Coordinates of N, CA and C in Angstrom, one line a residue:
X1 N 0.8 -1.2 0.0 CA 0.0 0.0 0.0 C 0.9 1.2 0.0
X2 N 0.4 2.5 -0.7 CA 1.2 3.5 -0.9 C 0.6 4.3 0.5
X3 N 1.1 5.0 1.1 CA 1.0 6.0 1.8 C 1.0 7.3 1.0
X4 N 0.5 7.9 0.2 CA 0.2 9.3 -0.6 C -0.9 9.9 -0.5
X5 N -0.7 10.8 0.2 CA -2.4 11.8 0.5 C -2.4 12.9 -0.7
X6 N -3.8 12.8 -1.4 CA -3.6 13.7 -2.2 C -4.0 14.8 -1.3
X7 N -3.6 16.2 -2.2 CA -4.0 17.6 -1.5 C -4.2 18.3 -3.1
X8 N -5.1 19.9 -2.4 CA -5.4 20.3 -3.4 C -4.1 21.6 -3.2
X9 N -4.1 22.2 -4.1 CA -3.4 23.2 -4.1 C -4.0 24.5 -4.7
X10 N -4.0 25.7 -4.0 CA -4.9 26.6 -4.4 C -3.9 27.9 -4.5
X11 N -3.9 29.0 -5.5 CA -3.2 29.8 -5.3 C -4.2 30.8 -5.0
X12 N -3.1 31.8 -4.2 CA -4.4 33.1 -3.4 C -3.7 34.3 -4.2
X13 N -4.9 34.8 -4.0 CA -4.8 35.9 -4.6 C -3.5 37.0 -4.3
X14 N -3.0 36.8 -2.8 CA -2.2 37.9 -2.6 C -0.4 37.2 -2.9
X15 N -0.8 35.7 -3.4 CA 0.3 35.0 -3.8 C 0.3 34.2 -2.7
X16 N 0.9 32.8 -3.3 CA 1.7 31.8 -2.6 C 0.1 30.8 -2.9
X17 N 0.3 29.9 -1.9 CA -0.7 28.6 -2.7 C -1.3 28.3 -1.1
X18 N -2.4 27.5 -1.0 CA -3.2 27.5 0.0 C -3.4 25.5 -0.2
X19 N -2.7 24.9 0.6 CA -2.8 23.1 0.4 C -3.6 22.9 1.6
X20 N -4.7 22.1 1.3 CA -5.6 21.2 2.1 C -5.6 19.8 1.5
X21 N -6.1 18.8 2.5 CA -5.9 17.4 2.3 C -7.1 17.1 1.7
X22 N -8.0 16.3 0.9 CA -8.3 15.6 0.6 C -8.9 14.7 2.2
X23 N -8.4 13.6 2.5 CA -8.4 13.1 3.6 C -8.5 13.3 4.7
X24 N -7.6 14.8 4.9 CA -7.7 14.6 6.4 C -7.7 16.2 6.8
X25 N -8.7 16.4 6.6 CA -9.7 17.7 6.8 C -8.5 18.8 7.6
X26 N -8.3 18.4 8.9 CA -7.6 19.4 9.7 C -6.0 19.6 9.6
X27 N -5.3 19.1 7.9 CA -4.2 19.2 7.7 C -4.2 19.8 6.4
X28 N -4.1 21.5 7.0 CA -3.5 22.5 5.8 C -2.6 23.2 6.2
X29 N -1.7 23.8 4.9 CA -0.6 24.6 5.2 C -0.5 25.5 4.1
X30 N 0.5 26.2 3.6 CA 0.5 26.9 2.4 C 1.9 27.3 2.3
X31 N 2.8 27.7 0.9 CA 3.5 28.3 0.8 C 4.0 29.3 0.0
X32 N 4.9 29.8 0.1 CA 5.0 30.8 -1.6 C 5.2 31.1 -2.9
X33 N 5.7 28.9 -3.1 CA 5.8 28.8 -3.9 C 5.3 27.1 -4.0
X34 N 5.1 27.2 -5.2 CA 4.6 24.9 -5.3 C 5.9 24.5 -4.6
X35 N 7.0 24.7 -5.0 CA 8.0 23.7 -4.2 C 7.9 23.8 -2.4
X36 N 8.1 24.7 -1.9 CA 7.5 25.4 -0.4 C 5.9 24.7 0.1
X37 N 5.2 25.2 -0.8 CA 3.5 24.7 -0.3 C 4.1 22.9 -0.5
X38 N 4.6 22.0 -1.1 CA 5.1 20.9 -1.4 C 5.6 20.1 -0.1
X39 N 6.7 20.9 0.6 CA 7.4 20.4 1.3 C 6.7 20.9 2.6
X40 N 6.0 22.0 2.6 CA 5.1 22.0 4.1 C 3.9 21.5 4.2
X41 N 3.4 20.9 2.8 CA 2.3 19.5 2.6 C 2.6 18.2 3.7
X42 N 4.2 18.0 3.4 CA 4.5 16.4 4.1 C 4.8 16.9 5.3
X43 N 5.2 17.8 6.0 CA 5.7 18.6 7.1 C 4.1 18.2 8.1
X44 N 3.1 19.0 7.5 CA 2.0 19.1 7.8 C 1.3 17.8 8.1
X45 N 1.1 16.7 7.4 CA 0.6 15.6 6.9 C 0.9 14.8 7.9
X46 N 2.7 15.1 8.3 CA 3.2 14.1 9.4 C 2.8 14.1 10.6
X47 N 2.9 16.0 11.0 CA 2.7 16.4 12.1 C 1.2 16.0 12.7
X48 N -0.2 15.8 12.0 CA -1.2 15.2 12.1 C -1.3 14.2 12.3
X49 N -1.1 13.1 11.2 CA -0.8 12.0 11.4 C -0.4 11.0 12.6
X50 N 0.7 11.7 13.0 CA 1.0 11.4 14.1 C 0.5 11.9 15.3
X51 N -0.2 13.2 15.4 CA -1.3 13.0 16.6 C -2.2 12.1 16.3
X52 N -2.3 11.6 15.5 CA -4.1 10.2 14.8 C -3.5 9.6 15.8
X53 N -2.1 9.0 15.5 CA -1.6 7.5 16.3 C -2.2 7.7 17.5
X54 N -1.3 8.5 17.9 CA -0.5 8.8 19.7 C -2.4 8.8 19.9
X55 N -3.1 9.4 19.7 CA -4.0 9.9 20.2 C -5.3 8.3 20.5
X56 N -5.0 7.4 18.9 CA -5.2 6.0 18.8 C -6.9 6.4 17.9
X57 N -6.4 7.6 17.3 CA -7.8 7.7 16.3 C -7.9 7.0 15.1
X58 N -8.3 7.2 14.2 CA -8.6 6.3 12.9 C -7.9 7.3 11.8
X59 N -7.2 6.4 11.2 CA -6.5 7.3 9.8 C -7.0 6.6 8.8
X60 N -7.7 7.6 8.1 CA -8.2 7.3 6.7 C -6.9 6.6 5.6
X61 N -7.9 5.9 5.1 CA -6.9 5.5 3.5 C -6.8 6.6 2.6
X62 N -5.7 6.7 1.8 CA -5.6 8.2 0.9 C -6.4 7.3 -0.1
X63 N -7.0 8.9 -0.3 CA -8.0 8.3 -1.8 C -6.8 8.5 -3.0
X64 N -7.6 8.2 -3.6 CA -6.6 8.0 -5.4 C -6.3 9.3 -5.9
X65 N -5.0 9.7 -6.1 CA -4.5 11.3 -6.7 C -5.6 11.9 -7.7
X66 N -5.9 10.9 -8.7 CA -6.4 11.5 -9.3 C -5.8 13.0 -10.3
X67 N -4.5 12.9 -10.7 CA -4.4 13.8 -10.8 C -3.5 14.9 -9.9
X68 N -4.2 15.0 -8.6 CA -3.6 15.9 -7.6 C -2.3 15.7 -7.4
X69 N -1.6 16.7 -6.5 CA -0.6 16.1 -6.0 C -0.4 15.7 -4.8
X70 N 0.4 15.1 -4.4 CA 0.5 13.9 -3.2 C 1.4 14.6 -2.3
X71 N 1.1 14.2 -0.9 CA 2.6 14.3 0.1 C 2.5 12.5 0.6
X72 N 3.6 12.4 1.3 CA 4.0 11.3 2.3 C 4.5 12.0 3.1
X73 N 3.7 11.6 4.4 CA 4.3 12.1 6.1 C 5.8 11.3 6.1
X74 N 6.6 11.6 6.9 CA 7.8 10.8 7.1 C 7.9 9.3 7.7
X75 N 8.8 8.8 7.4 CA 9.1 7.5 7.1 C 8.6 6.2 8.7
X76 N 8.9 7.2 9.9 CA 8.5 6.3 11.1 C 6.9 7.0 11.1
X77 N 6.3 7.7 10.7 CA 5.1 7.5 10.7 C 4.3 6.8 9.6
X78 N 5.4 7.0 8.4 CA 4.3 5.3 7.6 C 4.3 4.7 8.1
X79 N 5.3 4.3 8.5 CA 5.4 2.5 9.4 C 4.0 2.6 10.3
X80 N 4.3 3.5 10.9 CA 3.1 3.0 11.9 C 1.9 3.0 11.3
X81 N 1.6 3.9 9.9 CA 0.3 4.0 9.9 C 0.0 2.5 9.0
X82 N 1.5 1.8 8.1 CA 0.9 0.6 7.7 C 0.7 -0.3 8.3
X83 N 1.5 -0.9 9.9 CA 1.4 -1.9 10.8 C -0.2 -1.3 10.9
X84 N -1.0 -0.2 11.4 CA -2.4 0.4 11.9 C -3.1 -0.7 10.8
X85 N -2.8 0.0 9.5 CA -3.9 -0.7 8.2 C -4.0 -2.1 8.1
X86 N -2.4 -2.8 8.4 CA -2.5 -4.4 8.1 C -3.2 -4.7 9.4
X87 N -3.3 -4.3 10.2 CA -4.1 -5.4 11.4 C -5.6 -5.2 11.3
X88 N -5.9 -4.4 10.3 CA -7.3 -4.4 10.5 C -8.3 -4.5 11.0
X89 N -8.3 -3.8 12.6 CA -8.8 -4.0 14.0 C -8.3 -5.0 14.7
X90 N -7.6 -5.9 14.4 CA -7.3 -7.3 15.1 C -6.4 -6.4 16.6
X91 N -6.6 -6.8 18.1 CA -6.2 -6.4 18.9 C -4.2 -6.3 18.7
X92 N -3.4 -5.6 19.6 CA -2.5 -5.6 19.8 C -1.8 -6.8 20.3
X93 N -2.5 -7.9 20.9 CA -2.2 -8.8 22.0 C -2.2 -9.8 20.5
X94 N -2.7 -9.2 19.6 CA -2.6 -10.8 18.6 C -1.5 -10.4 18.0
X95 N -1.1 -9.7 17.6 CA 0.7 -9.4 17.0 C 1.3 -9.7 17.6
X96 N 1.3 -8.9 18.9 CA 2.1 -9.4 19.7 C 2.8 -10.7 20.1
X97 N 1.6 -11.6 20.1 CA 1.7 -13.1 20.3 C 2.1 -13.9 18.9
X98 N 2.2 -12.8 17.7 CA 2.2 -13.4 16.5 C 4.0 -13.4 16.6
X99 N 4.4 -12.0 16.6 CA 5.5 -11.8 16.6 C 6.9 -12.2 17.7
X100 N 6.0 -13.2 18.7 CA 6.5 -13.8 19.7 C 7.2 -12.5 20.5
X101 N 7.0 -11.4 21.0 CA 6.8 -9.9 21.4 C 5.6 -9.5 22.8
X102 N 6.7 -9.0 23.4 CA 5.7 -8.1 24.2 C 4.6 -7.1 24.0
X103 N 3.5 -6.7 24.3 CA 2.4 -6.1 24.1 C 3.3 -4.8 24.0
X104 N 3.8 -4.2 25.2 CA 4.5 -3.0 25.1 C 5.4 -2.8 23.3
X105 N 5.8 -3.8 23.1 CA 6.9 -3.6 21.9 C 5.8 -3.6 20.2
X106 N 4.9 -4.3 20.7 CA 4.2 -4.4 19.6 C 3.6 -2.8 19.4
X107 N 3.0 -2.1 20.4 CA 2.8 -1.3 20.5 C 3.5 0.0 20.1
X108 N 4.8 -0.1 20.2 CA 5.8 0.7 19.7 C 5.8 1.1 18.4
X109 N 4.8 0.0 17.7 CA 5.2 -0.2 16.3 C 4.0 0.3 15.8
X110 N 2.8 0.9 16.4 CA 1.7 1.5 16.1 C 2.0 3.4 16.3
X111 N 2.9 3.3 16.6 CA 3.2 4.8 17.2 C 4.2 5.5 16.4
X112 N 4.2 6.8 15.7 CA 5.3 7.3 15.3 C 7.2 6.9 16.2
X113 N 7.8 6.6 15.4 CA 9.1 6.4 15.9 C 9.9 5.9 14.7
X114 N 11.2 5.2 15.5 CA 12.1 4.7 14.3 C 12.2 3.6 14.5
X115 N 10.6 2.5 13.7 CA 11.3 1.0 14.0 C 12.7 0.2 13.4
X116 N 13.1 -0.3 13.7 CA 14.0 -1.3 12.8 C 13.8 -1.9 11.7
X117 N 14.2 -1.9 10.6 CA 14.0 -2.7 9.7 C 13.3 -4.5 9.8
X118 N 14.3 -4.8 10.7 CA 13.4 -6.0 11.2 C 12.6 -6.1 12.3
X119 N 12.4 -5.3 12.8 CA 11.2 -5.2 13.7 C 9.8 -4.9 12.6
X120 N 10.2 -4.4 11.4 CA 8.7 -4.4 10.5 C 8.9 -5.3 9.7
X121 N 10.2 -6.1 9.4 CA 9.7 -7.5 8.7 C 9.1 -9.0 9.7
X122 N 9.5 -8.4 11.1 CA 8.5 -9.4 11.6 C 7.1 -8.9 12.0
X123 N 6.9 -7.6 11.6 CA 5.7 -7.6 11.9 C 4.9 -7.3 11.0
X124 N 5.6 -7.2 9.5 CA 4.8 -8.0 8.5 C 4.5 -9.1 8.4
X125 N 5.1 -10.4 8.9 CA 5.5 -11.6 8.6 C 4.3 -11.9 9.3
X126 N 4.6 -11.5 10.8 CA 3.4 -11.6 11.4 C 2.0 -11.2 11.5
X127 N 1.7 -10.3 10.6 CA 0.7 -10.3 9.6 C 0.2 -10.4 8.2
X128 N 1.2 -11.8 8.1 CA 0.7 -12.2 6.9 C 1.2 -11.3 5.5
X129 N 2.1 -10.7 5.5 CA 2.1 -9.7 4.5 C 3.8 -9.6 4.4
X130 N 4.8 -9.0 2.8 CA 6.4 -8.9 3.0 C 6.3 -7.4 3.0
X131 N 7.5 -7.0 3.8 CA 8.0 -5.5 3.7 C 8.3 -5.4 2.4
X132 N 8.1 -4.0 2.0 CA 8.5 -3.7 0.7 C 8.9 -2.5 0.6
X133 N 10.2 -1.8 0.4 CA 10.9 -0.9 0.4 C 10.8 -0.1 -0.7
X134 N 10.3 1.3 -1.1 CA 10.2 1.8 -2.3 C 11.0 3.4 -2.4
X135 N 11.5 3.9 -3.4 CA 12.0 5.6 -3.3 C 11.7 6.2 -4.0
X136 N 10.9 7.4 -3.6 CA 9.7 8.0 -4.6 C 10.8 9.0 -4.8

């Protein structure tokens, strides 16, 4: 699964561009220029995102570009948001027990941070699914 939120990008009248998400209503920013509005897209995106986790709300699936353009939050908040998607409500205590792991550790891996590379191949493994590494 891709982690890519579309956003719209709007230029204002007094200059510079006006970015809202698509998805996730309470994450906009703007900048002075597309490259600027661009890079405080994924700035923005992250910084939300990662209150969803911490907070243990529900993060939408990005809808399809369409066209638009996309951000990606940073790299320890994909992770958590894809371990979030592959469990598909299934409790923490079943990863946990999958990944032969403590509750606390499994949990680590639902929360913005810097998992390990192999701490997400076993916790894809243990959900049925392979890590797959990509560079946009």
């Amino acid at each position: 699964m891709n982690i890519a939120y579309p956003y719209t990008l709007e230029p204002q009248s007094d200059g510079g561009f006006l970015v809202q998400f698509v998805d996730v209503e309470e994450a906009f920013t703007e900048g002075d220029d597309e490259e600027q509005a661009s890079f405080n897209a994924a700035e923005v995106l992250t910084g939300v995102l990662a209150v969803r986790l911490e907070r243990g709300e529900d993060i939408p699936i990005p809808s399809p570009a369409d066209g638009r353009p996309v951000a990606y939050p940073d790299v320890g908040v994909q992770a958590a948001v894809l371990i979030d998607f592959a469990r598909h409500g299934r409790p923490l205590s079943e990863l946990a027990r999958a990944m032969g792991t403590s509750w606390p550790a499994a949990q680590r891996l639902t929360r913005p941070g810097n998992p390990t590379i192999k701490q997400l191949e076993r916790a894809a493994a243990a959900l049925g699914k392979r890590l797959v590494i990509s560079l946009e």
